[in-house]
Amino acid sequence: MLEIHLYFTPMLDNLDEFDRNDWYLYPVVNLSAAKACRDQAQYPKTVEYLNACSDRLEKIALDFFTVNLYGRKFGRKFILQLQNNLTVSRLLDYNNSERKKILTEIGLSTSEFKVFRDYSKHVLKDSLHQFYENNFTQTPSGIVLTESEELHLAHIEAENLKTFIEKLEKNCLRQFFY
């Protein structure tokens, strides 16, 4: 079994259903991500819109980490449902009612969100620190851990990462049986 750590930008990096491997997802919220969202959504290139995009990306990331407390499967469902409900051009529409709608769709409630906000802020800070510590500059990027090695894959699309992992699994199986 492989362990995969994927750093991604919510709304910009489209994620598909995840395979049977152990995926750990880490949203990246930084100035570059906020600028990319603002530009892709074709919002005016002002500080106000940059701050608004950054704020919404941070809220999404914090909500994701809070949902992850219910289990990573719920975190994945949250991101996939978010992608189904919103596009980057509607990023600024993300608010408490949109979060509540997504949580209802995946079978969770919002009753304890404020209690865990400080925890989520700490986890986001740690994940960003690890992103930069691994010398990543763009998303999506990832780390694939096998029993014997650690592979860093910078700026790799999720679909390409899945293809790479499938090839890696085939090679591991071939070595095991031959």
Coordinates of C-alpha atoms in Angstrom, one line a residue:
M1 CA 0.0 0.0 0.0
L2 CA 1.1 3.5 -0.8
E3 CA 0.7 6.6 1.3
I4 CA 0.0 9.8 -0.7
H5 CA 0.2 13.4 0.5
L6 CA -1.4 15.8 -2.0
Y7 CA -1.1 19.5 -1.6
F8 CA -3.8 21.3 -3.7
T9 CA -5.6 24.6 -4.0
P10 CA -9.3 24.3 -3.5
M11 CA -11.3 25.5 -6.5
L12 CA -8.3 25.6 -8.8
D13 CA -7.1 22.0 -8.7
N14 CA -9.9 19.7 -9.7
L15 CA -9.9 16.5 -7.8
D16 CA -11.6 13.3 -8.9
E17 CA -12.7 10.3 -6.9
F18 CA -9.8 8.8 -4.9
D19 CA -8.5 5.3 -5.3
R20 CA -7.9 2.6 -2.6
N21 CA -4.6 4.1 -1.5
D22 CA -4.2 6.2 1.6
W23 CA -4.6 9.8 0.4
Y24 CA -3.9 12.7 2.8
L25 CA -5.2 16.0 1.4
Y26 CA -3.7 19.4 2.3
P27 CA -5.3 22.6 0.9
V28 CA -2.8 25.3 0.1
V29 CA -3.9 28.9 0.8
N30 CA -1.3 31.5 0.0
L31 CA -1.0 34.8 -1.9
S32 CA -0.3 33.0 -5.2
A33 CA -3.4 30.8 -4.9
A34 CA -5.5 33.8 -4.1
K35 CA -4.1 35.7 -7.2
A36 CA -4.7 32.7 -9.4
C37 CA -8.3 32.3 -8.2
R38 CA -8.9 36.1 -8.7
D39 CA -7.4 36.0 -12.2
Q40 CA -9.2 32.8 -13.3
A41 CA -12.5 34.1 -12.0
Q42 CA -11.8 37.3 -13.9
Y43 CA -12.5 39.5 -10.9
P44 CA -11.0 43.0 -11.0
K45 CA -7.3 43.1 -10.1
T46 CA -7.7 45.0 -6.9
V47 CA -6.5 44.4 -3.4
E48 CA -10.1 44.1 -2.2
Y49 CA -10.8 41.1 -4.6
L50 CA -7.4 39.6 -3.7
N51 CA -8.3 39.7 0.0
A52 CA -11.8 38.4 -0.6
C53 CA -10.4 35.4 -2.6
S54 CA -7.8 34.7 0.1
D55 CA -10.5 34.9 2.8
R56 CA -12.8 32.4 0.9
L57 CA -9.9 30.0 0.2
E58 CA -8.9 30.1 3.9
K59 CA -12.6 29.5 5.0
I60 CA -12.8 26.5 2.6
A61 CA -9.5 25.1 3.9
L62 CA -10.5 25.6 7.6
D63 CA -13.9 24.0 6.9
F64 CA -12.1 21.1 5.2
F65 CA -9.9 20.4 8.1
T66 CA -12.8 20.6 10.5
V67 CA -14.8 18.1 8.4
N68 CA -11.7 15.9 8.4
L69 CA -12.2 15.5 12.2
Y70 CA -15.1 13.3 11.2
G71 CA -12.8 11.2 9.1
R72 CA -10.8 11.7 5.9
K73 CA -13.6 10.1 3.9
F74 CA -15.9 13.0 4.9
G75 CA -13.1 15.5 4.1
R76 CA -12.8 14.0 0.6
K77 CA -16.6 14.1 0.2
F78 CA -16.6 17.7 1.3
I79 CA -14.0 18.7 -1.4
L80 CA -15.7 16.8 -4.1
Q81 CA -19.2 18.2 -3.2
L82 CA -17.7 21.7 -3.1
Q83 CA -16.3 21.2 -6.6
N84 CA -19.7 20.0 -7.8
N85 CA -21.5 23.0 -6.2
L86 CA -19.2 25.9 -7.0
T87 CA -16.8 27.0 -9.7
V88 CA -13.9 29.3 -9.3
S89 CA -15.9 32.1 -10.8
R90 CA -18.3 31.7 -7.9
L91 CA -15.7 31.5 -5.2
L92 CA -16.9 34.6 -3.4
D93 CA -20.3 32.9 -3.1
Y94 CA -18.8 30.5 -0.5
N95 CA -20.3 31.4 2.9
N96 CA -21.9 29.8 5.9
S97 CA -25.1 28.8 4.1
E98 CA -23.1 27.2 1.3
R99 CA -21.0 25.3 3.8
K100 CA -24.2 24.1 5.6
K101 CA -25.7 23.0 2.2
I102 CA -22.5 21.0 1.4
L103 CA -22.4 19.4 4.9
T104 CA -26.1 18.4 4.6
E105 CA -25.4 16.8 1.2
I106 CA -22.6 14.7 2.7
G107 CA -24.5 13.9 5.9
L108 CA -22.9 16.2 8.5
S109 CA -24.1 19.1 10.7
T110 CA -22.5 22.4 11.5
S111 CA -23.1 22.4 15.2
E112 CA -19.5 22.1 16.3
F113 CA -17.6 24.1 13.7
K114 CA -16.8 27.1 15.8
V115 CA -15.4 24.9 18.6
F116 CA -12.8 23.4 16.3
R117 CA -11.8 26.6 14.4
D118 CA -8.6 27.1 16.3
Y119 CA -7.6 23.5 15.8
S120 CA -8.2 23.9 12.0
K121 CA -6.1 27.1 11.9
H122 CA -3.2 25.2 13.6
V123 CA -3.5 22.3 11.1
L124 CA -3.6 24.7 8.1
K125 CA -0.5 26.5 9.4
D126 CA 1.3 23.2 9.8
S127 CA 0.3 22.0 6.3
L128 CA 1.5 25.2 4.7
H129 CA 4.8 24.9 6.6
Q130 CA 5.3 21.4 5.3
F131 CA 4.4 22.5 1.7
Y132 CA 7.2 25.1 1.8
E133 CA 9.6 22.8 3.7
N134 CA 9.3 20.3 0.8
N135 CA 10.3 23.1 -1.6
F136 CA 6.9 23.0 -3.4
T137 CA 5.9 26.2 -5.1
Q138 CA 2.9 25.3 -7.1
T139 CA -0.1 23.0 -6.7
P140 CA -1.0 20.3 -7.0
S141 CA 2.1 18.7 -5.6
G142 CA 2.6 15.5 -3.7
I143 CA 4.6 13.1 -1.8
V144 CA 4.3 9.4 -2.4
L145 CA 5.6 7.1 0.3
T146 CA 6.4 3.4 -0.4
E147 CA 8.0 1.0 2.0
S148 CA 11.4 1.9 0.8
E149 CA 11.3 5.5 -0.7
E150 CA 9.8 8.9 -0.6
L151 CA 9.0 10.5 -4.0
H152 CA 8.3 14.2 -4.3
L153 CA 6.2 15.2 -7.3
A154 CA 6.1 18.9 -7.8
H155 CA 3.2 20.5 -9.7
I156 CA 1.6 17.3 -10.9
E157 CA -2.1 17.1 -11.9
A158 CA -4.2 14.6 -9.8
E159 CA -5.0 12.5 -12.9
N160 CA -1.3 12.2 -13.7
L161 CA -0.5 11.3 -10.1
K162 CA -3.1 8.5 -10.2
T163 CA -1.5 7.2 -13.4
F164 CA 1.9 7.4 -11.8
I165 CA 0.7 5.5 -8.8
E166 CA -0.9 2.8 -10.9
K167 CA 2.4 2.2 -12.7
L168 CA 4.2 2.2 -9.4
E169 CA 1.8 -0.4 -8.0
K170 CA 2.2 -2.6 -11.1
N171 CA 6.0 -2.5 -10.8
C172 CA 5.8 -3.3 -7.1
L173 CA 3.5 -6.3 -7.8
R174 CA 5.8 -7.5 -10.6
Q175 CA 8.8 -7.4 -8.3
F176 CA 6.8 -9.2 -5.6
F177 CA 5.8 -12.1 -7.9
Y178 CA 9.0 -12.5 -9.9

